[in-house]
Amino acid sequence: MAFFGIRKPAPAPVRETRQPPRHIAVTMDGNGRWAKKRGLPRSAGHAAGAETFRTIATYCKDIGVQYFTVYAFSTENWKRPQEEVDALMDLFRKYLREAAETMAARGVAVRVLGDLSPLPEDIRELIRETGRIADTLGEDAATASLCINYGGRDEIKNAVRRIAERVQAGELDPQEIDEGTVAGALYTAHLPDPDLIIRPSGEIRLSNFLLWQSAYAEYYFTPVLWPDFTTKDMDAAIDDYHRRSRRFGGV
Ligand code: FPP
């Protein structure tokens, strides 16, 4: 604004100085209800949820979140009707490589975590292929991890088994076992602990997701169904996270 010929300096642009959470994890819940509301089969809800995964994972990379992890199929999900399990496996077949390629082009490395041994061999090969695509990316790529046949208790049980085997083989003294030993034996050994865990769809429970890793995570619950979850919902979750005071047991 000019005042007596003197130009008033423009106000400094508002700069986002807050660091985004380094690692955000999401339980992709509400796909079934989203489909039911539209008179569609549940599989249509999962397909819409897979699209949301792609959009939100890429958005996270764009706003500086380094790690994004989602719960795609739990160790308990095998109990669902066979038709729904098959539809989810087909979705992995259809989307995995394609999502890995399109997301790699945007600087996001897609990786899969969990006990992959019971999955059909063609899906396991697709997961290896996804890993090979991720390996072509440089160090500044963000990581989007899909947890498939994942369960927090199953993960801890497997870690205990692996540590016990190392003790039995004489490679490890039980007195040397510390938190790092356990964390290093989990599927998430290469990931930092999540800072923010989001659960959409109005459910307020953990459902066996990242039990060890969530010790100091901030939780955010929203009624929005996962297929409806937008970048604005992610902004709202991150704003809420920034209002928390993280003390990690201190004062
Ligand atoms: C939970 O919602 C969601 C699942 C069990 C599956 C989530 C999987 C995807 C979105 C597919 C991701 C795949 C790729 C390749 C990105 P729900 O079915 O329990 O929903 P409801 O509680 O409304 O019934």
Short mmCIF file of C-alpha atoms and ligand atoms in Angstrom, two decimals:
data_model
loop_
_atom_site.label_atom_id
_atom_site.label_comp_id
_atom_site.label_asym_id
_atom_site.label_seq_id
_atom_site.Cartn_x
_atom_site.Cartn_y
_atom_site.Cartn_z
CA MET A 1 0.00 0.00 0.00
CA ALA A 2 1.39 3.45 -0.95
CA PHE A 3 1.33 6.08 1.83
CA PHE A 4 2.46 9.60 0.90
CA GLY A 5 4.48 8.08 -1.88
CA ILE A 6 6.28 5.63 0.43
CA ARG A 7 5.57 2.02 -0.40
CA LYS A 8 4.79 -0.01 2.69
CA PRO A 9 6.70 -3.30 2.55
CA ALA A 10 4.50 -6.30 1.81
CA PRO A 11 3.91 -8.47 4.88
CA ALA A 12 6.36 -11.36 5.07
CA PRO A 13 4.81 -14.48 3.54
CA VAL A 14 3.51 -16.92 6.14
CA ARG A 15 6.07 -19.66 6.17
CA GLU A 16 5.35 -23.20 7.31
CA THR A 17 8.12 -23.64 9.85
CA ARG A 18 6.67 -26.71 11.56
CA GLN A 19 8.25 -29.96 10.54
CA PRO A 20 5.72 -32.47 9.22
CA PRO A 21 5.63 -35.77 11.11
CA ARG A 22 8.47 -37.93 9.84
CA HIS A 23 6.36 -41.09 9.81
CA ILE A 24 2.57 -41.30 9.45
CA ALA A 25 0.68 -44.61 9.60
CA VAL A 26 -2.95 -45.26 8.68
CA THR A 27 -5.45 -48.07 9.24
CA MET A 28 -7.36 -47.92 5.93
CA ASP A 29 -10.75 -48.55 7.50
CA GLY A 30 -14.30 -47.96 6.26
CA ASN A 31 -14.06 -49.33 2.71
CA GLY A 32 -16.94 -51.77 3.26
CA ARG A 33 -19.26 -49.09 4.66
CA TRP A 34 -18.30 -46.71 1.84
CA ALA A 35 -19.34 -49.35 -0.71
CA LYS A 36 -22.54 -50.28 1.16
CA LYS A 37 -23.68 -46.65 1.22
CA ARG A 38 -23.47 -46.70 -2.59
CA GLY A 39 -25.06 -50.12 -3.06
CA LEU A 40 -21.73 -51.48 -4.36
CA PRO A 41 -19.90 -54.71 -3.46
CA ARG A 42 -17.32 -54.42 -0.66
CA SER A 43 -14.58 -55.04 -3.23
CA ALA A 44 -15.48 -51.69 -4.85
CA GLY A 45 -14.77 -50.03 -1.50
CA HIS A 46 -11.34 -51.67 -1.33
CA ALA A 47 -10.57 -50.56 -4.91
CA ALA A 48 -11.55 -46.98 -4.00
CA GLY A 49 -9.39 -47.32 -0.86
CA ALA A 50 -6.41 -48.37 -2.99
CA GLU A 51 -6.80 -45.16 -5.03
CA THR A 52 -6.90 -43.13 -1.81
CA PHE A 53 -3.68 -44.86 -0.74
CA ARG A 54 -1.98 -43.71 -3.92
CA THR A 55 -3.24 -40.12 -3.59
CA ILE A 56 -2.43 -39.74 0.10
CA ALA A 57 0.97 -41.49 -0.05
CA THR A 58 2.02 -39.18 -2.88
CA TYR A 59 0.66 -36.14 -1.03
CA CYS A 60 2.66 -37.14 2.06
CA LYS A 61 5.84 -37.20 -0.04
CA ASP A 62 4.98 -33.76 -1.49
CA ILE A 63 4.58 -32.18 1.97
CA GLY A 64 7.79 -33.72 3.32
CA VAL A 65 6.59 -36.80 5.21
CA GLN A 66 9.38 -39.35 4.73
CA TYR A 67 7.55 -42.51 5.74
CA PHE A 68 3.92 -43.46 5.19
CA THR A 69 2.68 -46.87 6.32
CA VAL A 70 -0.76 -48.41 5.81
CA TYR A 71 -2.55 -51.47 7.12
CA ALA A 72 -3.81 -53.21 3.97
CA PHE A 73 -4.49 -56.79 5.14
CA SER A 74 -4.25 -58.12 8.68
CA THR A 75 -3.40 -61.60 9.92
CA GLU A 76 -7.08 -61.72 11.01
CA ASN A 77 -8.51 -60.67 7.62
CA TRP A 78 -8.29 -64.30 6.35
CA LYS A 79 -11.47 -64.84 8.43
CA ARG A 80 -13.48 -62.68 5.99
CA PRO A 81 -15.70 -64.38 3.38
CA GLN A 82 -13.53 -66.11 0.76
CA GLU A 83 -15.01 -63.88 -1.93
CA GLU A 84 -13.73 -60.76 -0.15
CA VAL A 85 -10.28 -62.27 0.52
CA ASP A 86 -10.06 -63.21 -3.18
CA ALA A 87 -11.11 -59.68 -4.20
CA LEU A 88 -8.37 -58.20 -2.01
CA MET A 89 -5.76 -60.57 -3.47
CA ASP A 90 -6.94 -59.58 -6.98
CA LEU A 91 -6.55 -55.95 -6.00
CA PHE A 92 -2.95 -56.58 -4.95
CA ARG A 93 -2.41 -58.38 -8.30
CA LYS A 94 -3.94 -55.49 -10.24
CA TYR A 95 -2.51 -52.52 -8.36
CA LEU A 96 0.80 -53.48 -6.81
CA ARG A 97 3.16 -53.16 -9.76
CA GLU A 98 1.18 -50.32 -11.32
CA ALA A 99 1.06 -48.35 -8.05
CA ALA A 100 4.78 -49.01 -7.49
CA GLU A 101 5.61 -47.69 -10.97
CA THR A 102 3.40 -44.59 -10.92
CA MET A 103 4.47 -43.74 -7.39
CA ALA A 104 8.18 -44.32 -8.15
CA ALA A 105 7.81 -41.68 -10.88
CA ARG A 106 6.68 -39.28 -8.12
CA GLY A 107 9.59 -40.20 -5.82
CA VAL A 108 7.77 -42.69 -3.58
CA ALA A 109 9.25 -46.15 -2.99
CA VAL A 110 6.48 -48.70 -2.31
CA ARG A 111 7.49 -51.56 -0.03
CA VAL A 112 5.48 -54.41 1.50
CA LEU A 113 5.77 -55.60 5.11
CA GLY A 114 4.31 -58.59 6.92
CA ASP A 115 4.42 -62.38 6.93
CA LEU A 116 4.31 -62.90 3.18
CA SER A 117 4.73 -66.70 3.33
CA PRO A 118 0.99 -67.63 3.08
CA LEU A 119 0.38 -65.36 0.07
CA PRO A 120 -0.05 -66.87 -3.41
CA GLU A 121 3.33 -67.19 -5.19
CA ASP A 122 2.38 -64.79 -8.02
CA ILE A 123 1.65 -62.06 -5.45
CA ARG A 124 4.93 -62.78 -3.66
CA GLU A 125 6.71 -62.33 -7.00
CA LEU A 126 4.85 -59.02 -7.53
CA ILE A 127 6.00 -57.93 -4.07
CA ARG A 128 9.62 -58.77 -4.98
CA GLU A 129 9.14 -56.77 -8.21
CA THR A 130 7.78 -53.85 -6.16
CA GLY A 131 10.93 -54.03 -4.04
CA ARG A 132 13.13 -53.99 -7.15
CA ILE A 133 11.32 -50.87 -8.42
CA ALA A 134 11.78 -49.23 -4.98
CA ASP A 135 15.51 -50.09 -5.06
CA THR A 136 15.96 -48.01 -8.24
CA LEU A 137 15.04 -44.82 -6.34
CA GLY A 138 17.58 -42.51 -4.77
CA GLU A 139 18.03 -41.59 -1.13
CA ASP A 140 15.63 -38.66 -1.21
CA ALA A 141 12.69 -40.89 -2.13
CA ALA A 142 9.91 -41.23 0.44
CA THR A 143 8.84 -44.71 1.53
CA ALA A 144 5.22 -45.95 1.44
CA SER A 145 4.89 -49.30 3.21
CA LEU A 146 1.89 -51.57 2.68
CA CYS A 147 1.36 -53.98 5.58
CA ILE A 148 -0.02 -57.23 4.16
CA ASN A 149 -0.74 -60.28 6.32
CA TYR A 150 0.48 -58.10 9.15
CA GLY A 151 -0.39 -58.43 12.82
CA GLY A 152 1.42 -56.67 15.66
CA ARG A 153 1.35 -59.70 17.95
CA ASP A 154 2.41 -62.04 15.15
CA GLU A 155 5.29 -59.67 14.35
CA ILE A 156 6.47 -59.60 18.00
CA LYS A 157 6.12 -63.41 18.26
CA ASN A 158 8.26 -63.85 15.14
CA ALA A 159 10.83 -61.38 16.47
CA VAL A 160 11.05 -63.30 19.77
CA ARG A 161 11.52 -66.52 17.81
CA ARG A 162 14.32 -65.02 15.72
CA ILE A 163 16.09 -63.63 18.79
CA ALA A 164 15.73 -66.99 20.58
CA GLU A 165 17.29 -68.72 17.58
CA ARG A 166 20.26 -66.35 17.72
CA VAL A 167 20.66 -67.07 21.45
CA GLN A 168 20.42 -70.82 20.80
CA ALA A 169 23.06 -70.55 18.06
CA GLY A 170 25.38 -68.83 20.57
CA GLU A 171 25.38 -65.60 18.56
CA LEU A 172 23.66 -63.51 21.22
CA ASP A 173 23.98 -63.28 25.00
CA PRO A 174 20.49 -62.88 26.60
CA GLN A 175 21.95 -60.11 28.81
CA GLU A 176 22.71 -58.11 25.67
CA ILE A 177 19.09 -58.06 24.49
CA ASP A 178 17.83 -54.51 24.58
CA GLU A 179 14.99 -52.57 22.92
CA GLY A 180 17.12 -52.13 19.81
CA THR A 181 17.48 -55.92 19.49
CA VAL A 182 13.69 -56.31 19.49
CA ALA A 183 13.05 -53.34 17.17
CA GLY A 184 15.69 -54.72 14.79
CA ALA A 185 13.91 -58.08 14.57
CA LEU A 186 10.54 -56.57 13.57
CA TYR A 187 9.30 -56.19 9.97
CA THR A 188 9.74 -52.44 10.45
CA ALA A 189 13.46 -52.69 11.37
CA HIS A 190 14.31 -50.18 8.61
CA LEU A 191 11.63 -47.65 9.64
CA PRO A 192 11.57 -45.07 12.45
CA ASP A 193 8.66 -45.37 14.90
CA PRO A 194 5.46 -43.69 13.67
CA ASP A 195 4.87 -40.16 14.97
CA LEU A 196 1.19 -40.05 14.01
CA ILE A 197 -1.26 -42.94 13.55
CA ILE A 198 -4.57 -42.13 11.86
CA ARG A 199 -7.66 -44.32 12.12
CA PRO A 200 -10.53 -43.24 9.89
CA SER A 201 -14.14 -44.52 9.89
CA GLY A 202 -15.02 -43.73 13.51
CA GLU A 203 -13.50 -46.86 15.06
CA ILE A 204 -11.43 -46.14 18.16
CA ARG A 205 -9.13 -49.11 18.60
CA LEU A 206 -5.67 -50.27 17.56
CA SER A 207 -6.65 -53.60 15.94
CA ASN A 208 -3.17 -55.12 16.30
CA PHE A 209 -1.43 -52.42 14.23
CA LEU A 210 2.19 -51.46 15.05
CA LEU A 211 1.87 -52.49 18.72
CA TRP A 212 5.57 -52.18 19.60
CA GLN A 213 6.24 -49.20 17.33
CA SER A 214 3.31 -47.08 18.56
CA ALA A 215 4.63 -46.68 22.13
CA TYR A 216 4.91 -42.89 21.76
CA ALA A 217 2.80 -42.28 18.64
CA GLU A 218 0.07 -39.65 18.64
CA TYR A 219 -3.31 -41.08 17.59
CA TYR A 220 -5.85 -39.28 15.44
CA PHE A 221 -9.36 -40.66 14.98
CA THR A 222 -11.79 -39.33 12.36
CA PRO A 223 -15.26 -40.46 11.22
CA VAL A 224 -14.31 -40.00 7.54
CA LEU A 225 -14.36 -43.33 5.67
CA TRP A 226 -10.97 -44.14 4.11
CA PRO A 227 -12.10 -43.93 0.44
CA ASP A 228 -13.42 -40.40 1.20
CA PHE A 229 -10.19 -39.33 2.98
CA THR A 230 -8.69 -36.34 1.17
CA THR A 231 -5.52 -34.29 1.36
CA LYS A 232 -7.56 -31.78 3.44
CA ASP A 233 -8.26 -34.53 5.98
CA MET A 234 -4.53 -35.24 6.10
CA ASP A 235 -3.85 -31.53 6.69
CA ALA A 236 -6.40 -31.56 9.54
CA ALA A 237 -4.71 -34.60 11.12
CA ILE A 238 -1.28 -32.98 10.86
CA ASP A 239 -2.62 -29.68 12.32
CA ASP A 240 -4.03 -31.64 15.24
CA TYR A 241 -0.68 -33.42 15.68
CA HIS A 242 1.08 -30.05 15.86
CA ARG A 243 -1.21 -29.02 18.73
CA ARG A 244 -0.06 -32.00 20.83
CA SER A 245 2.76 -31.72 23.33
CA ARG A 246 4.97 -34.78 22.90
CA ARG A 247 6.89 -35.48 26.08
CA PHE A 248 7.99 -39.11 25.64
CA GLY A 249 7.50 -39.72 29.35
CA GLY A 250 9.37 -36.52 30.34
CA VAL A 251 7.79 -33.28 31.58
C1 FPP B 1 -10.67 -52.29 6.18
O1 FPP B 1 -11.95 -51.74 5.85
C2 FPP B 1 -9.86 -52.43 4.98
C3 FPP B 1 -9.28 -53.59 4.55
C4 FPP B 1 -9.39 -54.85 5.29
C5 FPP B 1 -8.50 -53.65 3.27
C6 FPP B 1 -7.71 -52.42 2.91
C7 FPP B 1 -7.00 -52.65 1.63
C8 FPP B 1 -6.95 -51.79 0.58
C9 FPP B 1 -7.52 -50.42 0.63
C10 FPP B 1 -6.25 -52.21 -0.67
C11 FPP B 1 -4.88 -51.57 -0.78
C12 FPP B 1 -4.16 -52.16 -1.92
C13 FPP B 1 -3.20 -51.55 -2.64
C14 FPP B 1 -2.49 -52.33 -3.67
C15 FPP B 1 -2.83 -50.13 -2.44
P1 FPP B 1 -13.26 -52.62 6.11
O2 FPP B 1 -13.45 -53.54 4.96
O3 FPP B 1 -13.12 -53.31 7.44
O4 FPP B 1 -14.38 -51.53 6.14
P2 FPP B 1 -15.71 -51.60 7.02
O5 FPP B 1 -15.28 -51.53 8.45
O6 FPP B 1 -16.45 -50.37 6.58
O7 FPP B 1 -16.43 -52.87 6.67
#
